[in-house]
mmCIF file of C-alpha atoms in Angstrom:
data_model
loop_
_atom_site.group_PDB
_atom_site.id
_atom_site.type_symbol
_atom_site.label_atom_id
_atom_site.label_comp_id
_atom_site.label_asym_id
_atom_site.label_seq_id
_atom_site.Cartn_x
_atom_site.Cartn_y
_atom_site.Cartn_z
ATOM 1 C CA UNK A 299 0.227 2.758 -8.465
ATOM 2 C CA UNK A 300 3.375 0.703 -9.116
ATOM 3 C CA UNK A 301 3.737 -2.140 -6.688
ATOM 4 C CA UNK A 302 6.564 -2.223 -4.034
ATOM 5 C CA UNK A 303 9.515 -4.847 -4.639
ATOM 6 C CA UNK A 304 9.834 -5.564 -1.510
ATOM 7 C CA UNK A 305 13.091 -7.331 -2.623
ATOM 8 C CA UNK A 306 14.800 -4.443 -2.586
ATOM 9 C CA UNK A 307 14.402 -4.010 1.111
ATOM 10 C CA UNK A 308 17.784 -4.912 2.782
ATOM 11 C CA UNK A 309 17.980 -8.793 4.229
ATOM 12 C CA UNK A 310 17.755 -9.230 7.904
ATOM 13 C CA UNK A 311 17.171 -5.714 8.805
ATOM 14 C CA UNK A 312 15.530 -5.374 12.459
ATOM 15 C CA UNK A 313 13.244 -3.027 13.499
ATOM 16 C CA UNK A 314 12.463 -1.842 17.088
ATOM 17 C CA UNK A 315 9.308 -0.804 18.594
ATOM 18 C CA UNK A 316 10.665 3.089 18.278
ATOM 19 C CA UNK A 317 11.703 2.441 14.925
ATOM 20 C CA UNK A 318 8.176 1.147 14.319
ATOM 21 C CA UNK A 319 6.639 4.146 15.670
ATOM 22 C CA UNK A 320 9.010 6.309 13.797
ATOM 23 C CA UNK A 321 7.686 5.021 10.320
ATOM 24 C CA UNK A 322 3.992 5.044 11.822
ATOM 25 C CA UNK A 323 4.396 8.594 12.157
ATOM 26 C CA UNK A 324 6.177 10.053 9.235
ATOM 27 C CA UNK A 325 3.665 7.708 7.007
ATOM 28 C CA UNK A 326 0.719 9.915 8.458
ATOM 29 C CA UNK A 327 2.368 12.590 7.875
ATOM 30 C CA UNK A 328 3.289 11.715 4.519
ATOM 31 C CA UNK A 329 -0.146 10.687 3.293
ATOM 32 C CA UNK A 330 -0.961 14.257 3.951
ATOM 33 C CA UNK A 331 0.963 15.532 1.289
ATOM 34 C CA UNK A 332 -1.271 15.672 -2.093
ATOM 35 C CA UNK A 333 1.750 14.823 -4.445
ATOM 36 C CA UNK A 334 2.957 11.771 -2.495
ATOM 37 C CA UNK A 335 -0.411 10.288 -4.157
ATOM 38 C CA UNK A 336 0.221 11.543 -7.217
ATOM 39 C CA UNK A 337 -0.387 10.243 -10.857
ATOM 40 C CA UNK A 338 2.050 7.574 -11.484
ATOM 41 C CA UNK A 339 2.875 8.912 -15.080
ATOM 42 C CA UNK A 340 3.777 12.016 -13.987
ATOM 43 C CA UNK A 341 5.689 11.000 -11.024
ATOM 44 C CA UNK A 342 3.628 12.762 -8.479
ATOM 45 C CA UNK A 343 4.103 15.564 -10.078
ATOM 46 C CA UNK A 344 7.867 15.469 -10.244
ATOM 47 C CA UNK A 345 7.277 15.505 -14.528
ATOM 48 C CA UNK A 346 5.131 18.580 -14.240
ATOM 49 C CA UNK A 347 6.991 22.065 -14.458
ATOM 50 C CA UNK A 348 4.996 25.525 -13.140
ATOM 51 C CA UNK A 349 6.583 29.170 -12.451
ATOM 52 C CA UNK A 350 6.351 30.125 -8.594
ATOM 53 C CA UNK A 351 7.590 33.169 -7.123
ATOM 54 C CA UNK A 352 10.038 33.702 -10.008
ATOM 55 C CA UNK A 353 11.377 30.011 -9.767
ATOM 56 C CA UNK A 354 10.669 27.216 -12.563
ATOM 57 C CA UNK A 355 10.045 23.948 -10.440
ATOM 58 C CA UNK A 356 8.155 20.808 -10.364
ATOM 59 C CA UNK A 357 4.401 20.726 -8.987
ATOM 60 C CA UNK A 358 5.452 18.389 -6.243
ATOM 61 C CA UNK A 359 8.267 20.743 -5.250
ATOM 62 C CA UNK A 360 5.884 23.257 -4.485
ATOM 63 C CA UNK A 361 4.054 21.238 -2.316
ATOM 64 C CA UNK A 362 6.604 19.628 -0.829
ATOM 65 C CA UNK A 363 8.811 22.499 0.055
ATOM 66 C CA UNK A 364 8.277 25.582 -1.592
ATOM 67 C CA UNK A 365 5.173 26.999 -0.033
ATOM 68 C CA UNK A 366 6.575 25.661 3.348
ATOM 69 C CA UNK A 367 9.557 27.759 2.776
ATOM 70 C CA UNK A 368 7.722 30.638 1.899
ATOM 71 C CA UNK A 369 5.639 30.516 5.061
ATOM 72 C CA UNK A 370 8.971 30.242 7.058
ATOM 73 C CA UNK A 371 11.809 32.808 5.780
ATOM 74 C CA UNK A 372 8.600 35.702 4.683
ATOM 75 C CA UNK A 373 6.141 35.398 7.188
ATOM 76 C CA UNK A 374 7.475 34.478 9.911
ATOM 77 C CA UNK A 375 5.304 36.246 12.664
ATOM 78 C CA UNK A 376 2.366 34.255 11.284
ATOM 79 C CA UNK A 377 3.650 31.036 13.335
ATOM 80 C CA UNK A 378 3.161 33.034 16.567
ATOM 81 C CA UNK A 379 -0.811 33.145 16.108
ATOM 82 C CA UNK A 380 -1.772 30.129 17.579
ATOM 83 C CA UNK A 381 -2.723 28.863 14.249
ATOM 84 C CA UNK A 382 -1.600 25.164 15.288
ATOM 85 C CA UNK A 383 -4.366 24.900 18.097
ATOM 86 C CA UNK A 384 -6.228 21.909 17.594
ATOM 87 C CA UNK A 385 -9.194 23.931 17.610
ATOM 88 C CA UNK A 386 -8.890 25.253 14.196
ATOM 89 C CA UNK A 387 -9.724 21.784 13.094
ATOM 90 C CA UNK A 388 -11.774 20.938 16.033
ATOM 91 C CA UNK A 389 -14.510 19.407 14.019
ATOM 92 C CA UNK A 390 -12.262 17.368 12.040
ATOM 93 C CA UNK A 391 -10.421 16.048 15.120
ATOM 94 C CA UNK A 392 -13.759 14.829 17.053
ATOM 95 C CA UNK A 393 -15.176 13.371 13.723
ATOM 96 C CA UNK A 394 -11.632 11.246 13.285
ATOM 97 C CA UNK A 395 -11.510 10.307 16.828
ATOM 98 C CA UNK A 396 -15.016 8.874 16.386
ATOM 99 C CA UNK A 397 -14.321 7.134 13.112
ATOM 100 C CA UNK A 398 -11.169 5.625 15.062
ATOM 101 C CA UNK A 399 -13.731 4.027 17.408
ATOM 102 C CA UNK A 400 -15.745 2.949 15.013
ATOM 103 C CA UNK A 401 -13.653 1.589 11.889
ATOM 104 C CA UNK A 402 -10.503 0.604 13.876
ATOM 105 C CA UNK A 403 -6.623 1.540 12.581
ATOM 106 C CA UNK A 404 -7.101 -0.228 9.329
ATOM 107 C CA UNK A 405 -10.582 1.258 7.998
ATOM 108 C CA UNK A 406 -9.142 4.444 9.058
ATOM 109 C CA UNK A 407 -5.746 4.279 7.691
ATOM 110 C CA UNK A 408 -7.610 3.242 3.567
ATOM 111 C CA UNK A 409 -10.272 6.297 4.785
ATOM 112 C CA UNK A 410 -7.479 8.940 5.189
ATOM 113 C CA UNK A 411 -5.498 7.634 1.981
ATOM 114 C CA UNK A 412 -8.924 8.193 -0.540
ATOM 115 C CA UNK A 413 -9.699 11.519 1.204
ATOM 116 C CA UNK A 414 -5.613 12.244 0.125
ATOM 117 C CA UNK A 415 -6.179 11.164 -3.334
ATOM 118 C CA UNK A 416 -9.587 13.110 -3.719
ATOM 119 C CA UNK A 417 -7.936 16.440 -2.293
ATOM 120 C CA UNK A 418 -4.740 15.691 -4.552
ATOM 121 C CA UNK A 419 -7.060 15.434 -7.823
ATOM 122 C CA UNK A 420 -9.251 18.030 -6.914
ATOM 123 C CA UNK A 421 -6.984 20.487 -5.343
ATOM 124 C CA UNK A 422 -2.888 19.868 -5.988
ATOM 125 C CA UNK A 423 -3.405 18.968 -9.248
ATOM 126 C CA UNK A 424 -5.987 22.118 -10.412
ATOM 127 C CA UNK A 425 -4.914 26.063 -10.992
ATOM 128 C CA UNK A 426 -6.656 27.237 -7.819
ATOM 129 C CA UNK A 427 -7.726 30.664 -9.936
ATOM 130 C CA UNK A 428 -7.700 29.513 -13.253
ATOM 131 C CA UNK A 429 -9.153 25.948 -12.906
ATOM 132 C CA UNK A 430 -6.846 24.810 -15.337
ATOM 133 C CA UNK A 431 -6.315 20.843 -14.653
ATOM 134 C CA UNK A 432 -2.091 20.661 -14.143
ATOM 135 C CA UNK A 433 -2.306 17.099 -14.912
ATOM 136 C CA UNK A 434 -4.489 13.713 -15.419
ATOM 137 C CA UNK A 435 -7.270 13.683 -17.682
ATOM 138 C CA UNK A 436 -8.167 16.382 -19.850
ATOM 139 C CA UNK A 437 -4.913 18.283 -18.878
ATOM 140 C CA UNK A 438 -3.607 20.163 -21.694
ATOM 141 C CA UNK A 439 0.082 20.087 -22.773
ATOM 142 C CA UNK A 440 1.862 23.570 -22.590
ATOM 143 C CA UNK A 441 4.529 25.806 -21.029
ATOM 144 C CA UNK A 442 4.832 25.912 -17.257
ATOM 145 C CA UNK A 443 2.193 27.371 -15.450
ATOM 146 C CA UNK A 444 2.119 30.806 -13.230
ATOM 147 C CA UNK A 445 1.476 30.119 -9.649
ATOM 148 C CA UNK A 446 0.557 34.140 -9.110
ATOM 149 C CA UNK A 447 0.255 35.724 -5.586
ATOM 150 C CA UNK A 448 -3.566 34.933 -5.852
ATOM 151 C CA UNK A 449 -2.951 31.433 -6.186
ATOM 152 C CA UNK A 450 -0.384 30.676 -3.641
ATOM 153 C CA UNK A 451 -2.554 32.196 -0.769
ATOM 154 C CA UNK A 452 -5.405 30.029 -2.044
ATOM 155 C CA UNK A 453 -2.696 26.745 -2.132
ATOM 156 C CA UNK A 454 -1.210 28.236 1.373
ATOM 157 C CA UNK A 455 -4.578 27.790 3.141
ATOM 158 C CA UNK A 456 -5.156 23.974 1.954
ATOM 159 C CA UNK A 457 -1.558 23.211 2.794
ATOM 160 C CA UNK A 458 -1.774 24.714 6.071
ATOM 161 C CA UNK A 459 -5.068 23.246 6.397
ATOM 162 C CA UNK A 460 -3.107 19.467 5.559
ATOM 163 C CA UNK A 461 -0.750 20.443 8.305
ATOM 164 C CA UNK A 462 -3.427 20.469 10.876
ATOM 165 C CA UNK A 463 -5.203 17.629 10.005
ATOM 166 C CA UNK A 464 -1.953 15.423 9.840
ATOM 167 C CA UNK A 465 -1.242 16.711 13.259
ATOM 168 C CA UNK A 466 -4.310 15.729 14.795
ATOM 169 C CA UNK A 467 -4.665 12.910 13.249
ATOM 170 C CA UNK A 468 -0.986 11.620 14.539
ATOM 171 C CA UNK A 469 -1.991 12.479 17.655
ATOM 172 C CA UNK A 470 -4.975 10.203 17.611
ATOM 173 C CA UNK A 471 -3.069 7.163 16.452
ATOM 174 C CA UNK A 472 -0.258 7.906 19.265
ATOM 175 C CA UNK A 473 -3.215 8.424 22.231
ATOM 176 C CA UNK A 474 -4.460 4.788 20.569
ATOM 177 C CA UNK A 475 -1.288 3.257 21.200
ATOM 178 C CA UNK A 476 -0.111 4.864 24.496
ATOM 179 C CA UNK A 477 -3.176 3.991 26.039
ATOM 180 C CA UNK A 478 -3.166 0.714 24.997
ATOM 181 C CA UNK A 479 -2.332 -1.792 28.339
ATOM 182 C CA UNK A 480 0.974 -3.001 26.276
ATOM 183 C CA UNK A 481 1.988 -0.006 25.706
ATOM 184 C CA UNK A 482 4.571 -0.294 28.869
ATOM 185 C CA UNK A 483 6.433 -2.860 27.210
ATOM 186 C CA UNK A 484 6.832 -0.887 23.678
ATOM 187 C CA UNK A 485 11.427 -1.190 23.368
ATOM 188 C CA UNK A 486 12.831 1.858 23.273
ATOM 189 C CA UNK A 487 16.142 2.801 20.816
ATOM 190 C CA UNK A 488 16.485 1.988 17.486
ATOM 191 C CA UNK A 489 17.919 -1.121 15.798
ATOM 192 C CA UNK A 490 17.947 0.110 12.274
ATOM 193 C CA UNK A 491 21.468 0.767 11.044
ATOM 194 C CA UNK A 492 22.020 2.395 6.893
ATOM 195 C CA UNK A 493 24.473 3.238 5.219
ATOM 196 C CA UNK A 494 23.915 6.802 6.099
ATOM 197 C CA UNK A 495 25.004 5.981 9.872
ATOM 198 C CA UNK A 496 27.538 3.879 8.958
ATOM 199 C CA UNK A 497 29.314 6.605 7.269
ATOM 200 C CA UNK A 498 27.982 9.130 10.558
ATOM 201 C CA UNK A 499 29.959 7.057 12.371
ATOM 202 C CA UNK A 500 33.036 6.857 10.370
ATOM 203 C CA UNK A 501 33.015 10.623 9.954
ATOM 204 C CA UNK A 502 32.782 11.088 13.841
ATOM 205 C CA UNK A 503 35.529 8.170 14.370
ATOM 206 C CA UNK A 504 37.679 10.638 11.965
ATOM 207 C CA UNK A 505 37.265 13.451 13.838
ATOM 208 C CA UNK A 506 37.837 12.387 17.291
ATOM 209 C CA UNK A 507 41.291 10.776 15.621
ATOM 210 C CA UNK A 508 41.881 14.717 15.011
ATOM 211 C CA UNK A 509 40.508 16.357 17.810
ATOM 212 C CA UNK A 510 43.228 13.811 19.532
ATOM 213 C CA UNK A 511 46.340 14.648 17.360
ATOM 214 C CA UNK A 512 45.394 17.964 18.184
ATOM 215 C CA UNK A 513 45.744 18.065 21.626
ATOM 216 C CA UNK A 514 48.808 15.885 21.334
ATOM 217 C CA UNK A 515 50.084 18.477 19.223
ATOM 218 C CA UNK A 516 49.287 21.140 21.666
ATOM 219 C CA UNK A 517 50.817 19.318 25.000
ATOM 220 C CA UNK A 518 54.148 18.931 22.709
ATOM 221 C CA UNK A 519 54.207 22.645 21.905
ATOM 222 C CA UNK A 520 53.590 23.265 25.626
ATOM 223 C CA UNK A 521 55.929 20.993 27.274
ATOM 224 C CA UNK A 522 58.777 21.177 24.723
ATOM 225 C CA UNK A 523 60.335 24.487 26.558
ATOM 226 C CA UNK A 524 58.849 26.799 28.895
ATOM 227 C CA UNK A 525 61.085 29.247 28.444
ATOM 228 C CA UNK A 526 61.474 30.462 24.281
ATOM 229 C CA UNK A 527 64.988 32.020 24.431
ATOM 230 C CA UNK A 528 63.719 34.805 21.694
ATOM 231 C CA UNK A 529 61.083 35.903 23.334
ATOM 232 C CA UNK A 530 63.080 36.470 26.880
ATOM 233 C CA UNK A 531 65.867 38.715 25.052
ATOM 234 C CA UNK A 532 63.041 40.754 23.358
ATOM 235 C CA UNK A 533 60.970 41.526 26.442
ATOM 236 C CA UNK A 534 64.461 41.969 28.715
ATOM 237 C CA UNK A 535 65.184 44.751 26.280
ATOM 238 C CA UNK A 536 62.162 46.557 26.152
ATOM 239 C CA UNK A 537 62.158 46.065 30.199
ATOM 240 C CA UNK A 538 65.202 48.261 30.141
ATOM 241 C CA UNK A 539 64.065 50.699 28.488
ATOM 242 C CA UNK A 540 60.467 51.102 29.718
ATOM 243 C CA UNK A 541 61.286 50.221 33.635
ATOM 244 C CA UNK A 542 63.620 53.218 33.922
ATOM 245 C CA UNK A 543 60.921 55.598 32.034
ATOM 246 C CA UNK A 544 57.995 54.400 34.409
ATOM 247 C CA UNK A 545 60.239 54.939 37.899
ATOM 248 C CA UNK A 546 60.810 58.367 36.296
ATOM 249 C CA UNK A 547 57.597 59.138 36.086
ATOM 250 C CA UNK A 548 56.415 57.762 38.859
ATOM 251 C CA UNK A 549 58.802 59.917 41.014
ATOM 252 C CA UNK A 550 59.064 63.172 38.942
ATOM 253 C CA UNK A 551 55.951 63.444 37.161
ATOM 254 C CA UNK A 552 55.395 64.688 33.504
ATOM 255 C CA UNK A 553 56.854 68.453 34.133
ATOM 256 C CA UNK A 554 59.417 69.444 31.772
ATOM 257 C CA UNK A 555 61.303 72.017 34.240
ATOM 258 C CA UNK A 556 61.539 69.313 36.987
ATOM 259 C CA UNK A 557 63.583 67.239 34.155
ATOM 260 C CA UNK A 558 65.542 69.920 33.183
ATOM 261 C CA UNK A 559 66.470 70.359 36.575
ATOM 262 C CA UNK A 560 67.732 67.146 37.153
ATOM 263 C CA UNK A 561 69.566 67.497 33.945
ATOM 264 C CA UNK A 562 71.750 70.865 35.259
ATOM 265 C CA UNK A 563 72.210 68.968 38.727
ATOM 266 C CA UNK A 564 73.561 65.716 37.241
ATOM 267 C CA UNK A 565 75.743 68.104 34.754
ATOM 268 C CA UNK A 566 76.836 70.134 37.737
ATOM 269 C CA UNK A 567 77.925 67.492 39.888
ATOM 270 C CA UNK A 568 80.184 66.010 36.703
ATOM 271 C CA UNK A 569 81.992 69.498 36.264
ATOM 272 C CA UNK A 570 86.069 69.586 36.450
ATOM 273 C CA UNK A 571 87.652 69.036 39.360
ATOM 274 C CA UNK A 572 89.341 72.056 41.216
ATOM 275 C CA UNK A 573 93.087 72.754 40.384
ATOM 276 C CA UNK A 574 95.937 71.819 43.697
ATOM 277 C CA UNK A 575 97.331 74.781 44.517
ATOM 278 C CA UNK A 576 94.844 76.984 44.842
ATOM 279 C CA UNK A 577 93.480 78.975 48.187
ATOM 280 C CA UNK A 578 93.101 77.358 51.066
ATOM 281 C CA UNK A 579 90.151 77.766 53.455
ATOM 282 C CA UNK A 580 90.895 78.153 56.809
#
């Protein structure tokens, strides 16, 4: 493996007890991923093209992702069988606990990385049907290989299988430090600042500068005139003509005759005025 320039790590960065932790735990997790110990020449994997589930991809994208997607969008009631219980890997988790004792973090930490590398030669790196070696010595130079149905259940079970043992093996290094007597003086937060959250940051400075034009923008529209001159005109002349229509109705109902009747009485009671002259009543 190439060695790390550790000149490329930024100057003065600070970590913080959680930030510590953080790295502690996403390197045992990572370890547990065959093709993050890959072959150097092949760049775990990244150089080495197969055919999965209709999809040309690299051998480490398989293991990093693709089978993991699978699992998740196809067969999705699978996660609700209690297939993360410790006790599927119940003799795995007393033997590590045990070797913890025993060996200490450090003996522990090299013991997990040569199991990875044996399980990423052995396994990640060989057709689970076939036998075919994908890479490394006495690999053979061809077109990318089919990762059938066949072979991803076989390749499903040892990834699900790496799950596990990452999990309980995280667990024992966290139960080693959260016992310890120090532990109640482990910092919380982190200190670590990247580019990445300096941009966050920027972005959500942006958008509070909008959310606060908006609302500006919203008080001006609001306070500018209660009153909109347009819209009083348009709903005083529908007033007139539906208030009239509703008193009707209220008072007369929907019978034609009864408004017909009303019609003849107001016609009657505008008729012509009698002529002077004409017979007195006594």
């Amino acid at each position: 493996f190439p060695e790390i320039d550790y000149s490329k790590v930024a100057k003065g960065i600070k970590f913080s007890d959680a930030d510590f932790l953080k790295m502690l735990i996403n390197l045992v997790g990572d370890l547990h991923q065959p093709l993050h110990v890959g072959y150097a020449n092949d760049n775990s994997g990244r150089k080495i093209l197969v055919k999965f589930r209709g999809e040309t991809m690299s051998l480490y994208d398989v293991w990093d992702h693709a089978i993991s997607e699978v699992v998740r969008t196809q067969e999705s009631n699978f996660w609700l069988g209690g297939w993360t219980h410790v006790r599927a890997v119940s003799s795995e988790w007393e033997k590590d606990k045990a070797k913890w004792k025993e060996d200490g973090p450090f003996k522990s930490f090299d013991r997990w990385l040569n199991e990875a590398v044996e399980f990423t030669c052995s396994k990640a790196y060989v057709h689970p049907i076939t036998g075919k070696k994908l890479a490394g010595p006495n690999a053979e130079n061809g077109p990318p290989v089919e990762i059938g149905e066949d072979a991803y259940q076989e390749w499903r079970q040892l990834w699900l299988r790496q799950i596990l043992i990452a999990g309980e093996r995280t667990a024992i290094v966290l139960n080693d430090i959260l016992d310890n007597k120090g532990a109640t003086r482990l910092a919380t937060g982190s200190k670590v600042q990247t580019k990445a959250d300096e941009e966050r940051k920027k972005e959500e400075a942006e958008w509070e500068k909008e959310r606060i034009q908006r609302q500006k923008e919203r008080r001006s529209r609001t306070s500018s005139s209660f009153i909109n001159p347009s819209a009083f005109i348009t709903n005083l002349i529908i007033a007139v003509f539906t208030v009239p229509i509703f008193l009707l109705v209220a008072n007369h109902g929907l019978n034609p005759q009864t408004y017909a009747g009303l019609i003849r009485s107001i016609l009657e009671s505008e008729g012509p005025a009698p002529k002077s002259g004409g017979k007195r009543f006594e």
